[in-house]
Structures are given as structure tokens and as C-alpha cells.
Amino acid sequence: MSAPAPAPGKTPKSPFLLLLSVGLTLALLVAAVIVTVSLTGGHDARTGAAPDAGGACRGSNVTLHTVSQRFRLKLPDDAKDLHYLAHSGGLSGEYDLEMRFRTTASGLQHFLAGSGLPKLSGNVDVLRTGVPEADPCRQDAEGLRHASYAGDQVAGGADHGAYVRGVAVDDSDRARPVVALIAMDT
């Protein structure tokens, strides 16, 4: 018994041609996605986008004032080179924050004490969150060379929900330490 003859005017489809057409279609689809993402800037907000004049990294949708109040952070008046990435509706809860700034020795003490953060330790295990980025806006930012760490977990209260905070401080230049912080709702 032989295979049925194709209908008049139609040629039989080869499995090779079918696979080739599916492969080309997938390749064109992937290329279209890559072009669309590159033209719309849909890459991760932390991969090289410079902060705006207020220090917000691309992708931030919450003000620094809002997240500072939420996570009870008292930023020093002398904070310089401030960069932050703040999200509302983050993965872990209502707010997520990554922040970096440079300050003075007295500004660092003001920040730690005013924010109620525990004493710094050389042990990274004191962090309750992931290790803070050296700079949330720049993928290729210089890392923290001589870091000390502090972290806490704050239980929810009548006026706030529960959250965690982790801070790394590079004091290789003791007069101008660099502070990197990550905080998120739990």
C-alpha cells in the first residue's frame, strides 16, 4: 500500500523543511524580543543606569523620604554620592530598598545610632538580608574593600509592619566611610 498522493497543486512537506521553518520562526522571535528590550531599556535597573539628581536609580518608584521613614533610617546631613533603588510592591513585601552613600565619621555614627542599627561587626553573618551592593546603580562599581556589617530584624508594631535591614560599611578611609544598605519588608 502506498502513501496517498498529495492534493492537486500542493507539494508534500518534508520534515526537514518543517523543522527549518520552526527554527527560523523561533530565531526571529528571539531577535525581536532582544531588539524591543534594547530599544525600550527594559534591562535590570541596577546595571549601569546613572542616578537622577536626587540619587534615585533608574527603576525606583518610591521617594527616598518614603523609604527612609518606612525603614526608620536617619540619614546624615553630610551624606554625599547618595544612590538608591527603592521599589514599592517588591517581592518580599510593600517596600524594598538598596542604598549607598559616603559620609564622615561623625555622620556614620549619627546614621547608625539614629537608625537604631546594632554595633558594626567584622562578621558578615550578622546580616539579616543579602549583602548590600557597593552601588545599586552601577554594575561595575568599586566594591567595599574593608567592610564591617550590622543587621537587624524589626518586628511589626502598631504603626509599622515587620522588616529587615542589613548594612555594610567600608571604613578603609576612616574620614569618609562608605555605607551600603539593603532593607525590605518581610
Short mmCIF file of C-alpha atoms in Angstrom, two decimals:
data_model
loop_
_atom_site.label_atom_id
_atom_site.label_comp_id
_atom_site.label_asym_id
_atom_site.label_seq_id
_atom_site.Cartn_x
_atom_site.Cartn_y
_atom_site.Cartn_z
CA MET A 1 0.00 0.00 0.00
CA SER A 2 1.46 3.39 -0.90
CA ALA A 3 1.04 6.80 0.70
CA PRO A 4 -1.85 8.87 -0.62
CA ALA A 5 -0.95 11.29 -3.36
CA PRO A 6 -0.94 14.96 -2.41
CA ALA A 7 -3.91 17.05 -3.40
CA PRO A 8 -3.58 18.71 -6.80
CA GLY A 9 -1.48 21.89 -6.62
CA LYS A 10 0.11 21.02 -3.19
CA THR A 11 3.56 19.63 -2.67
CA PRO A 12 4.39 17.21 0.14
CA LYS A 13 6.00 18.78 3.30
CA SER A 14 9.42 17.45 4.21
CA PRO A 15 10.13 17.01 7.97
CA PHE A 16 13.40 18.86 7.40
CA LEU A 17 11.62 21.89 5.89
CA LEU A 18 9.12 21.90 8.74
CA LEU A 19 11.90 21.89 11.38
CA LEU A 20 13.79 24.56 9.49
CA SER A 21 10.74 26.85 9.32
CA VAL A 22 10.02 26.38 13.06
CA GLY A 23 13.67 27.12 13.91
CA LEU A 24 13.75 30.27 11.79
CA THR A 25 10.49 31.46 13.34
CA LEU A 26 11.91 31.00 16.87
CA ALA A 27 15.14 32.78 15.91
CA LEU A 28 13.17 35.74 14.54
CA LEU A 29 11.04 35.87 17.69
CA VAL A 30 14.11 35.91 19.96
CA ALA A 31 15.71 38.63 17.81
CA ALA A 32 12.53 40.72 18.03
CA VAL A 33 12.49 40.44 21.84
CA ILE A 34 16.17 41.45 22.07
CA VAL A 35 15.62 44.48 19.84
CA THR A 36 12.50 45.52 21.76
CA VAL A 37 14.23 45.27 25.14
CA SER A 38 17.27 47.20 23.93
CA LEU A 39 15.14 49.98 22.44
CA THR A 40 12.84 50.33 25.44
CA GLY A 41 15.55 50.00 28.07
CA GLY A 42 13.84 47.03 29.71
CA HIS A 43 17.03 45.74 31.34
CA ASP A 44 17.57 45.49 35.08
CA ALA A 45 17.51 48.91 36.72
CA ARG A 46 20.81 48.33 38.52
CA THR A 47 23.01 47.61 35.53
CA GLY A 48 24.71 50.89 34.82
CA ALA A 49 21.95 53.47 34.80
CA ALA A 50 23.20 56.67 36.44
CA PRO A 51 21.08 58.04 39.28
CA ASP A 52 18.94 61.15 38.83
CA ALA A 53 19.78 64.42 40.58
CA GLY A 54 18.17 63.21 43.82
CA GLY A 55 20.12 59.95 43.80
CA ALA A 56 17.30 57.67 42.60
CA CYS A 57 18.49 54.85 40.37
CA ARG A 58 16.53 54.03 37.26
CA GLY A 59 13.63 51.80 38.26
CA SER A 60 12.92 53.50 41.60
CA ASN A 61 9.22 54.16 42.09
CA VAL A 62 9.31 55.41 45.69
CA THR A 63 10.93 58.54 47.13
CA LEU A 64 13.88 58.36 49.48
CA HIS A 65 11.81 60.17 52.11
CA THR A 66 9.12 57.47 51.98
CA VAL A 67 11.51 54.52 52.34
CA SER A 68 13.63 56.30 54.95
CA GLN A 69 10.54 56.73 57.10
CA ARG A 70 9.37 53.17 56.40
CA PHE A 71 12.67 51.61 57.47
CA ARG A 72 13.33 54.22 60.18
CA LEU A 73 16.57 55.46 58.68
CA LYS A 74 18.12 58.74 59.82
CA LEU A 75 20.42 59.77 57.01
CA PRO A 76 23.28 62.07 58.00
CA ASP A 77 23.16 65.66 56.77
CA ASP A 78 26.63 65.23 55.28
CA ALA A 79 25.74 62.24 53.04
CA LYS A 80 27.43 62.53 49.63
CA ASP A 81 27.23 60.47 46.43
CA LEU A 82 23.87 59.08 47.53
CA HIS A 83 22.39 56.43 45.22
CA TYR A 84 19.32 54.38 45.97
CA LEU A 85 16.96 51.94 44.32
CA ALA A 86 13.55 51.89 46.03
CA HIS A 87 10.57 49.79 44.99
CA SER A 88 7.01 49.70 46.16
CA GLY A 89 5.33 46.36 45.66
CA GLY A 90 8.57 44.42 45.90
CA LEU A 91 8.94 40.67 46.06
CA SER A 92 9.22 40.44 49.83
CA GLY A 93 6.61 42.97 50.87
CA GLU A 94 5.45 46.51 50.36
CA TYR A 95 8.92 48.15 50.06
CA ASP A 96 12.47 47.16 49.06
CA LEU A 97 15.49 49.49 49.31
CA GLU A 98 19.12 49.37 48.23
CA MET A 99 21.17 52.45 49.10
CA ARG A 100 24.76 53.69 49.09
CA PHE A 101 26.32 56.92 50.30
CA ARG A 102 29.57 58.39 51.58
CA THR A 103 29.66 60.29 54.85
CA THR A 104 32.04 61.42 57.60
CA ALA A 105 32.99 59.50 60.75
CA SER A 106 30.51 61.56 62.79
CA GLY A 107 27.86 61.19 60.06
CA LEU A 108 28.30 57.42 60.22
CA GLN A 109 27.74 57.43 63.98
CA HIS A 110 24.68 59.64 63.53
CA PHE A 111 23.29 57.24 60.91
CA LEU A 112 23.88 54.06 62.92
CA ALA A 113 22.63 55.44 66.26
CA GLY A 114 19.75 57.46 64.79
CA SER A 115 18.56 54.48 62.75
CA GLY A 116 18.80 52.13 65.74
CA LEU A 117 21.14 49.76 63.92
CA PRO A 118 23.26 47.39 66.03
CA LYS A 119 27.00 47.81 66.51
CA LEU A 120 29.14 47.04 63.46
CA SER A 121 30.92 43.68 63.36
CA GLY A 122 33.56 42.13 61.12
CA ASN A 123 31.33 39.06 60.83
CA VAL A 124 29.10 39.09 57.74
CA ASP A 125 26.79 36.59 59.46
CA VAL A 126 25.21 39.45 61.45
CA LEU A 127 23.33 40.50 58.30
CA ARG A 128 19.68 39.51 58.17
CA THR A 129 19.38 40.17 54.43
CA GLY A 130 21.61 39.72 51.43
CA VAL A 131 24.95 41.52 51.30
CA PRO A 132 24.35 45.12 50.19
CA GLU A 133 25.64 46.13 46.79
CA ALA A 134 28.54 48.58 46.71
CA ASP A 135 26.38 50.79 44.50
CA PRO A 136 22.83 49.89 43.47
CA CYS A 137 23.07 51.92 40.25
CA ARG A 138 26.29 50.60 38.79
CA GLN A 139 27.04 47.00 37.97
CA ASP A 140 30.77 47.70 37.67
CA ALA A 141 31.02 49.82 40.83
CA GLU A 142 34.04 49.52 43.03
CA GLY A 143 33.36 47.04 45.81
CA LEU A 144 33.64 47.58 49.53
CA ARG A 145 37.27 46.83 50.44
CA HIS A 146 37.27 46.84 54.24
CA ALA A 147 33.70 46.17 55.34
CA SER A 148 32.06 45.86 58.72
CA TYR A 149 28.47 44.74 58.99
CA ALA A 150 25.30 45.20 61.02
CA GLY A 151 21.82 43.88 60.54
CA ASP A 152 18.55 43.63 62.37
CA GLN A 153 15.07 42.26 62.07
CA VAL A 154 12.35 44.59 63.29
CA ALA A 155 9.07 43.03 64.38
CA GLY A 156 5.84 44.62 63.25
CA GLY A 157 4.27 47.17 65.57
CA ALA A 158 1.08 49.16 65.84
CA ASP A 159 2.43 51.76 63.39
CA HIS A 160 4.56 49.60 61.06
CA GLY A 161 5.00 46.14 59.57
CA ALA A 162 7.98 43.84 60.06
CA TYR A 163 11.17 44.44 58.08
CA VAL A 164 14.85 43.52 57.92
CA ARG A 165 17.86 45.76 57.34
CA GLY A 166 21.48 45.00 56.56
CA VAL A 167 24.31 47.49 56.33
CA ALA A 168 27.92 47.20 55.21
CA VAL A 169 30.40 50.00 55.97
CA ASP A 170 33.72 50.39 54.18
CA ASP A 171 35.91 52.43 56.50
CA SER A 172 39.18 51.98 54.61
CA ASP A 173 39.11 55.81 54.52
CA ARG A 174 38.02 56.43 58.13
CA ALA A 175 37.36 60.12 57.46
CA ARG A 176 34.98 59.29 54.58
CA PRO A 177 33.34 55.88 55.12
CA VAL A 178 31.03 54.36 52.50
CA VAL A 179 27.70 52.96 53.68
CA ALA A 180 25.78 50.36 51.67
CA LEU A 181 22.35 49.30 52.95
CA ILE A 182 19.61 46.91 51.95
CA ALA A 183 16.20 46.86 53.63
CA MET A 184 12.96 45.05 52.86
CA ASP A 185 9.56 44.31 54.27
CA THR A 186 9.01 40.76 55.49
#
